Amino acid sequence: MARYIPPVQSKVGQIIDVIVLLVLAVGALYIPLWMGLAGSSKVPVPVDNPNWESLGQTPAMVEKWGQLGYADAASAAEIISARFDYSFSLGSLVLMIVVIVGYYAIMLRFSEKEFREVISEKFGER
């Protein structure tokens, strides 16, 4: 039985692979933010005369806020009371599903040849 020898990739090919992966990773993380499809804004809940107790902060939390530079409750009230907007659009969800399914379809298509070669090498032609 012949032993499988993986193909050797040149340094240029490896550099191109790294660049492509970097572009894909940055694109996958930044483009949805740039298009407004992710990173929903925080909506602060207004609090009249905020104090640490009305904001639900324990003494340990108050100490940490002080270490972060927030001396009083009024200065930290907007950050503490901000709630994320978890709404999403159906179009964004469908687009994400199409992208994920498309990615796996492409990966299966490109890896089919290599998969068949490995199977035929290990188990012979059938």
mmCIF file with all atom_site columns, C-alpha atoms in Angstrom:
data_model
loop_
_atom_site.group_PDB
_atom_site.id
_atom_site.type_symbol
_atom_site.label_atom_id
_atom_site.label_alt_id
_atom_site.label_comp_id
_atom_site.label_asym_id
_atom_site.label_entity_id
_atom_site.label_seq_id
_atom_site.pdbx_PDB_ins_code
_atom_site.Cartn_x
_atom_site.Cartn_y
_atom_site.Cartn_z
_atom_site.occupancy
_atom_site.B_iso_or_equiv
_atom_site.pdbx_formal_charge
_atom_site.auth_seq_id
_atom_site.auth_comp_id
_atom_site.auth_asym_id
_atom_site.auth_atom_id
_atom_site.pdbx_PDB_model_num
ATOM 1   C CA . MET A 1 1   ? 0.000   0.000  0.000  1.00 0.00 ? 1   MET A CA 1
ATOM 2   C CA . ALA A 1 2   ? 1.412   3.396  -0.971 1.00 0.00 ? 2   ALA A CA 1
ATOM 3   C CA . ARG A 1 3   ? 1.996   5.918  1.759  1.00 0.00 ? 3   ARG A CA 1
ATOM 4   C CA . TYR A 1 4   ? 0.225   9.280  1.440  1.00 0.00 ? 4   TYR A CA 1
ATOM 5   C CA . ILE A 1 5   ? 2.601   12.175 0.866  1.00 0.00 ? 5   ILE A CA 1
ATOM 6   C CA . PRO A 1 6   ? 0.928   15.555 1.287  1.00 0.00 ? 6   PRO A CA 1
ATOM 7   C CA . PRO A 1 7   ? 1.726   18.163 -1.346 1.00 0.00 ? 7   PRO A CA 1
ATOM 8   C CA . VAL A 1 8   ? 4.388   20.704 -0.379 1.00 0.00 ? 8   VAL A CA 1
ATOM 9   C CA . GLN A 1 9   ? 3.338   24.314 -0.628 1.00 0.00 ? 9   GLN A CA 1
ATOM 10  C CA . SER A 1 10  ? 5.832   27.021 -1.514 1.00 0.00 ? 10  SER A CA 1
ATOM 11  C CA . LYS A 1 11  ? 6.545   29.975 0.785  1.00 0.00 ? 11  LYS A CA 1
ATOM 12  C CA . VAL A 1 12  ? 4.748   32.295 -1.625 1.00 0.00 ? 12  VAL A CA 1
ATOM 13  C CA . GLY A 1 13  ? 1.679   30.054 -1.474 1.00 0.00 ? 13  GLY A CA 1
ATOM 14  C CA . GLN A 1 14  ? 1.789   30.069 2.306  1.00 0.00 ? 14  GLN A CA 1
ATOM 15  C CA . ILE A 1 15  ? 2.060   33.875 2.395  1.00 0.00 ? 15  ILE A CA 1
ATOM 16  C CA . ILE A 1 16  ? -0.867  34.200 -0.010 1.00 0.00 ? 16  ILE A CA 1
ATOM 17  C CA . ASP A 1 17  ? -2.916  31.831 2.179  1.00 0.00 ? 17  ASP A CA 1
ATOM 18  C CA . VAL A 1 18  ? -2.165  33.937 5.258  1.00 0.00 ? 18  VAL A CA 1
ATOM 19  C CA . ILE A 1 19  ? -3.086  37.150 3.450  1.00 0.00 ? 19  ILE A CA 1
ATOM 20  C CA . VAL A 1 20  ? -6.359  35.651 2.186  1.00 0.00 ? 20  VAL A CA 1
ATOM 21  C CA . LEU A 1 21  ? -7.238  34.411 5.680  1.00 0.00 ? 21  LEU A CA 1
ATOM 22  C CA . LEU A 1 22  ? -6.405  37.818 7.158  1.00 0.00 ? 22  LEU A CA 1
ATOM 23  C CA . VAL A 1 23  ? -8.564  39.620 4.599  1.00 0.00 ? 23  VAL A CA 1
ATOM 24  C CA . LEU A 1 24  ? -11.435 37.192 5.215  1.00 0.00 ? 24  LEU A CA 1
ATOM 25  C CA . ALA A 1 25  ? -11.169 37.531 8.990  1.00 0.00 ? 25  ALA A CA 1
ATOM 26  C CA . VAL A 1 26  ? -11.029 41.330 8.929  1.00 0.00 ? 26  VAL A CA 1
ATOM 27  C CA . GLY A 1 27  ? -13.815 41.435 6.368  1.00 0.00 ? 27  GLY A CA 1
ATOM 28  C CA . ALA A 1 28  ? -15.992 39.075 8.372  1.00 0.00 ? 28  ALA A CA 1
ATOM 29  C CA . LEU A 1 29  ? -15.529 41.166 11.504 1.00 0.00 ? 29  LEU A CA 1
ATOM 30  C CA . TYR A 1 30  ? -15.477 44.711 10.129 1.00 0.00 ? 30  TYR A CA 1
ATOM 31  C CA . ILE A 1 31  ? -17.836 44.726 7.149  1.00 0.00 ? 31  ILE A CA 1
ATOM 32  C CA . PRO A 1 32  ? -20.978 43.803 9.147  1.00 0.00 ? 32  PRO A CA 1
ATOM 33  C CA . LEU A 1 33  ? -20.180 46.668 11.548 1.00 0.00 ? 33  LEU A CA 1
ATOM 34  C CA . TRP A 1 34  ? -19.537 49.062 8.670  1.00 0.00 ? 34  TRP A CA 1
ATOM 35  C CA . MET A 1 35  ? -22.813 48.060 6.967  1.00 0.00 ? 35  MET A CA 1
ATOM 36  C CA . GLY A 1 36  ? -24.758 48.420 10.207 1.00 0.00 ? 36  GLY A CA 1
ATOM 37  C CA . LEU A 1 37  ? -25.671 44.727 10.355 1.00 0.00 ? 37  LEU A CA 1
ATOM 38  C CA . ALA A 1 38  ? -24.029 44.156 13.753 1.00 0.00 ? 38  ALA A CA 1
ATOM 39  C CA . GLY A 1 39  ? -22.960 46.039 16.847 1.00 0.00 ? 39  GLY A CA 1
ATOM 40  C CA . SER A 1 40  ? -26.348 47.347 17.862 1.00 0.00 ? 40  SER A CA 1
ATOM 41  C CA . SER A 1 41  ? -26.158 50.552 19.816 1.00 0.00 ? 41  SER A CA 1
ATOM 42  C CA . LYS A 1 42  ? -26.729 50.789 23.518 1.00 0.00 ? 42  LYS A CA 1
ATOM 43  C CA . VAL A 1 43  ? -29.806 52.631 24.680 1.00 0.00 ? 43  VAL A CA 1
ATOM 44  C CA . PRO A 1 44  ? -29.297 54.290 28.090 1.00 0.00 ? 44  PRO A CA 1
ATOM 45  C CA . VAL A 1 45  ? -32.254 54.317 30.466 1.00 0.00 ? 45  VAL A CA 1
ATOM 46  C CA . PRO A 1 46  ? -32.515 57.756 32.073 1.00 0.00 ? 46  PRO A CA 1
ATOM 47  C CA . VAL A 1 47  ? -32.264 57.727 35.881 1.00 0.00 ? 47  VAL A CA 1
ATOM 48  C CA . ASP A 1 48  ? -33.296 60.767 37.960 1.00 0.00 ? 48  ASP A CA 1
ATOM 49  C CA . ASN A 1 49  ? -30.784 61.643 40.684 1.00 0.00 ? 49  ASN A CA 1
ATOM 50  C CA . PRO A 1 50  ? -28.668 58.507 40.261 1.00 0.00 ? 50  PRO A CA 1
ATOM 51  C CA . ASN A 1 51  ? -26.891 56.985 43.214 1.00 0.00 ? 51  ASN A CA 1
ATOM 52  C CA . TRP A 1 52  ? -25.063 53.696 43.529 1.00 0.00 ? 52  TRP A CA 1
ATOM 53  C CA . GLU A 1 53  ? -28.010 51.965 45.210 1.00 0.00 ? 53  GLU A CA 1
ATOM 54  C CA . SER A 1 54  ? -30.552 53.078 42.583 1.00 0.00 ? 54  SER A CA 1
ATOM 55  C CA . LEU A 1 55  ? -28.183 51.773 39.893 1.00 0.00 ? 55  LEU A CA 1
ATOM 56  C CA . GLY A 1 56  ? -27.974 48.403 41.672 1.00 0.00 ? 56  GLY A CA 1
ATOM 57  C CA . GLN A 1 57  ? -24.275 48.582 42.457 1.00 0.00 ? 57  GLN A CA 1
ATOM 58  C CA . THR A 1 58  ? -22.745 46.729 45.416 1.00 0.00 ? 58  THR A CA 1
ATOM 59  C CA . PRO A 1 59  ? -19.876 48.191 47.470 1.00 0.00 ? 59  PRO A CA 1
ATOM 60  C CA . ALA A 1 60  ? -17.403 45.990 45.559 1.00 0.00 ? 60  ALA A CA 1
ATOM 61  C CA . MET A 1 61  ? -18.763 47.328 42.266 1.00 0.00 ? 61  MET A CA 1
ATOM 62  C CA . VAL A 1 62  ? -18.571 50.912 43.535 1.00 0.00 ? 62  VAL A CA 1
ATOM 63  C CA . GLU A 1 63  ? -14.918 50.337 44.405 1.00 0.00 ? 63  GLU A CA 1
ATOM 64  C CA . LYS A 1 64  ? -14.196 49.064 40.883 1.00 0.00 ? 64  LYS A CA 1
ATOM 65  C CA . TRP A 1 65  ? -16.012 52.039 39.332 1.00 0.00 ? 65  TRP A CA 1
ATOM 66  C CA . GLY A 1 66  ? -13.804 54.302 41.455 1.00 0.00 ? 66  GLY A CA 1
ATOM 67  C CA . GLN A 1 67  ? -10.694 52.518 40.185 1.00 0.00 ? 67  GLN A CA 1
ATOM 68  C CA . LEU A 1 68  ? -11.913 53.129 36.631 1.00 0.00 ? 68  LEU A CA 1
ATOM 69  C CA . GLY A 1 69  ? -12.157 56.847 37.309 1.00 0.00 ? 69  GLY A CA 1
ATOM 70  C CA . TYR A 1 70  ? -15.866 57.233 38.042 1.00 0.00 ? 70  TYR A CA 1
ATOM 71  C CA . ALA A 1 71  ? -15.966 59.006 41.393 1.00 0.00 ? 71  ALA A CA 1
ATOM 72  C CA . ASP A 1 72  ? -19.725 59.429 41.609 1.00 0.00 ? 72  ASP A CA 1
ATOM 73  C CA . ALA A 1 73  ? -22.805 57.579 40.404 1.00 0.00 ? 73  ALA A CA 1
ATOM 74  C CA . ALA A 1 74  ? -23.872 60.377 38.054 1.00 0.00 ? 74  ALA A CA 1
ATOM 75  C CA . SER A 1 75  ? -20.747 60.013 35.925 1.00 0.00 ? 75  SER A CA 1
ATOM 76  C CA . ALA A 1 76  ? -21.209 56.232 35.557 1.00 0.00 ? 76  ALA A CA 1
ATOM 77  C CA . ALA A 1 77  ? -25.016 56.230 35.286 1.00 0.00 ? 77  ALA A CA 1
ATOM 78  C CA . GLU A 1 78  ? -25.124 56.268 31.476 1.00 0.00 ? 78  GLU A CA 1
ATOM 79  C CA . ILE A 1 79  ? -22.770 53.290 31.173 1.00 0.00 ? 79  ILE A CA 1
ATOM 80  C CA . ILE A 1 80  ? -24.486 51.280 33.910 1.00 0.00 ? 80  ILE A CA 1
ATOM 81  C CA . SER A 1 81  ? -28.023 51.905 32.683 1.00 0.00 ? 81  SER A CA 1
ATOM 82  C CA . ALA A 1 82  ? -27.265 51.312 28.983 1.00 0.00 ? 82  ALA A CA 1
ATOM 83  C CA . ARG A 1 83  ? -29.032 48.273 27.576 1.00 0.00 ? 83  ARG A CA 1
ATOM 84  C CA . PHE A 1 84  ? -28.103 46.641 24.298 1.00 0.00 ? 84  PHE A CA 1
ATOM 85  C CA . ASP A 1 85  ? -30.618 46.606 21.495 1.00 0.00 ? 85  ASP A CA 1
ATOM 86  C CA . TYR A 1 86  ? -30.991 42.933 20.560 1.00 0.00 ? 86  TYR A CA 1
ATOM 87  C CA . SER A 1 87  ? -33.333 43.460 17.636 1.00 0.00 ? 87  SER A CA 1
ATOM 88  C CA . PHE A 1 88  ? -32.354 42.062 14.255 1.00 0.00 ? 88  PHE A CA 1
ATOM 89  C CA . SER A 1 89  ? -33.712 42.100 10.765 1.00 0.00 ? 89  SER A CA 1
ATOM 90  C CA . LEU A 1 90  ? -34.952 39.066 8.900  1.00 0.00 ? 90  LEU A CA 1
ATOM 91  C CA . GLY A 1 91  ? -32.850 40.083 5.895  1.00 0.00 ? 91  GLY A CA 1
ATOM 92  C CA . SER A 1 92  ? -29.650 40.029 7.951  1.00 0.00 ? 92  SER A CA 1
ATOM 93  C CA . LEU A 1 93  ? -30.509 36.595 9.317  1.00 0.00 ? 93  LEU A CA 1
ATOM 94  C CA . VAL A 1 94  ? -31.213 35.193 5.859  1.00 0.00 ? 94  VAL A CA 1
ATOM 95  C CA . LEU A 1 95  ? -28.010 36.767 4.504  1.00 0.00 ? 95  LEU A CA 1
ATOM 96  C CA . MET A 1 96  ? -25.987 35.160 7.317  1.00 0.00 ? 96  MET A CA 1
ATOM 97  C CA . ILE A 1 97  ? -27.552 31.759 6.644  1.00 0.00 ? 97  ILE A CA 1
ATOM 98  C CA . VAL A 1 98  ? -26.822 32.055 2.909  1.00 0.00 ? 98  VAL A CA 1
ATOM 99  C CA . VAL A 1 99  ? -23.193 33.023 3.593  1.00 0.00 ? 99  VAL A CA 1
ATOM 100 C CA . ILE A 1 100 ? -22.644 30.126 6.024  1.00 0.00 ? 100 ILE A CA 1
ATOM 101 C CA . VAL A 1 101 ? -24.292 27.533 3.781  1.00 0.00 ? 101 VAL A CA 1
ATOM 102 C CA . GLY A 1 102 ? -22.396 28.921 0.777  1.00 0.00 ? 102 GLY A CA 1
ATOM 103 C CA . TYR A 1 103 ? -19.108 28.701 2.650  1.00 0.00 ? 103 TYR A CA 1
ATOM 104 C CA . TYR A 1 104 ? -19.671 25.047 3.540  1.00 0.00 ? 104 TYR A CA 1
ATOM 105 C CA . ALA A 1 105 ? -20.806 24.231 -0.005 1.00 0.00 ? 105 ALA A CA 1
ATOM 106 C CA . ILE A 1 106 ? -17.622 25.776 -1.417 1.00 0.00 ? 106 ILE A CA 1
ATOM 107 C CA . MET A 1 107 ? -15.459 23.951 1.120  1.00 0.00 ? 107 MET A CA 1
ATOM 108 C CA . LEU A 1 108 ? -17.119 20.631 0.311  1.00 0.00 ? 108 LEU A CA 1
ATOM 109 C CA . ARG A 1 109 ? -16.719 21.237 -3.414 1.00 0.00 ? 109 ARG A CA 1
ATOM 110 C CA . PHE A 1 110 ? -13.030 22.155 -3.135 1.00 0.00 ? 110 PHE A CA 1
ATOM 111 C CA . SER A 1 111 ? -12.194 19.328 -0.751 1.00 0.00 ? 111 SER A CA 1
ATOM 112 C CA . GLU A 1 112 ? -14.030 16.607 -2.686 1.00 0.00 ? 112 GLU A CA 1
ATOM 113 C CA . LYS A 1 113 ? -11.021 15.783 -4.889 1.00 0.00 ? 113 LYS A CA 1
ATOM 114 C CA . GLU A 1 114 ? -8.611  15.523 -1.954 1.00 0.00 ? 114 GLU A CA 1
ATOM 115 C CA . PHE A 1 115 ? -11.118 13.500 0.038  1.00 0.00 ? 115 PHE A CA 1
ATOM 116 C CA . ARG A 1 116 ? -11.567 11.004 -2.804 1.00 0.00 ? 116 ARG A CA 1
ATOM 117 C CA . GLU A 1 117 ? -7.779  10.689 -3.201 1.00 0.00 ? 117 GLU A CA 1
ATOM 118 C CA . VAL A 1 118 ? -7.283  9.902  0.495  1.00 0.00 ? 118 VAL A CA 1
ATOM 119 C CA . ILE A 1 119 ? -10.149 7.384  0.558  1.00 0.00 ? 119 ILE A CA 1
ATOM 120 C CA . SER A 1 120 ? -8.919  5.611  -2.561 1.00 0.00 ? 120 SER A CA 1
ATOM 121 C CA . GLU A 1 121 ? -5.396  5.519  -1.149 1.00 0.00 ? 121 GLU A CA 1
ATOM 122 C CA . LYS A 1 122 ? -6.502  4.070  2.187  1.00 0.00 ? 122 LYS A CA 1
ATOM 123 C CA . PHE A 1 123 ? -9.196  1.693  0.980  1.00 0.00 ? 123 PHE A CA 1
ATOM 124 C CA . GLY A 1 124 ? -8.512  1.239  -2.737 1.00 0.00 ? 124 GLY A CA 1
ATOM 125 C CA . GLU A 1 125 ? -10.794 1.825  -5.701 1.00 0.00 ? 125 GLU A CA 1
ATOM 126 C CA . ARG A 1 126 ? -14.336 0.507  -5.272 1.00 0.00 ? 126 ARG A CA 1
#
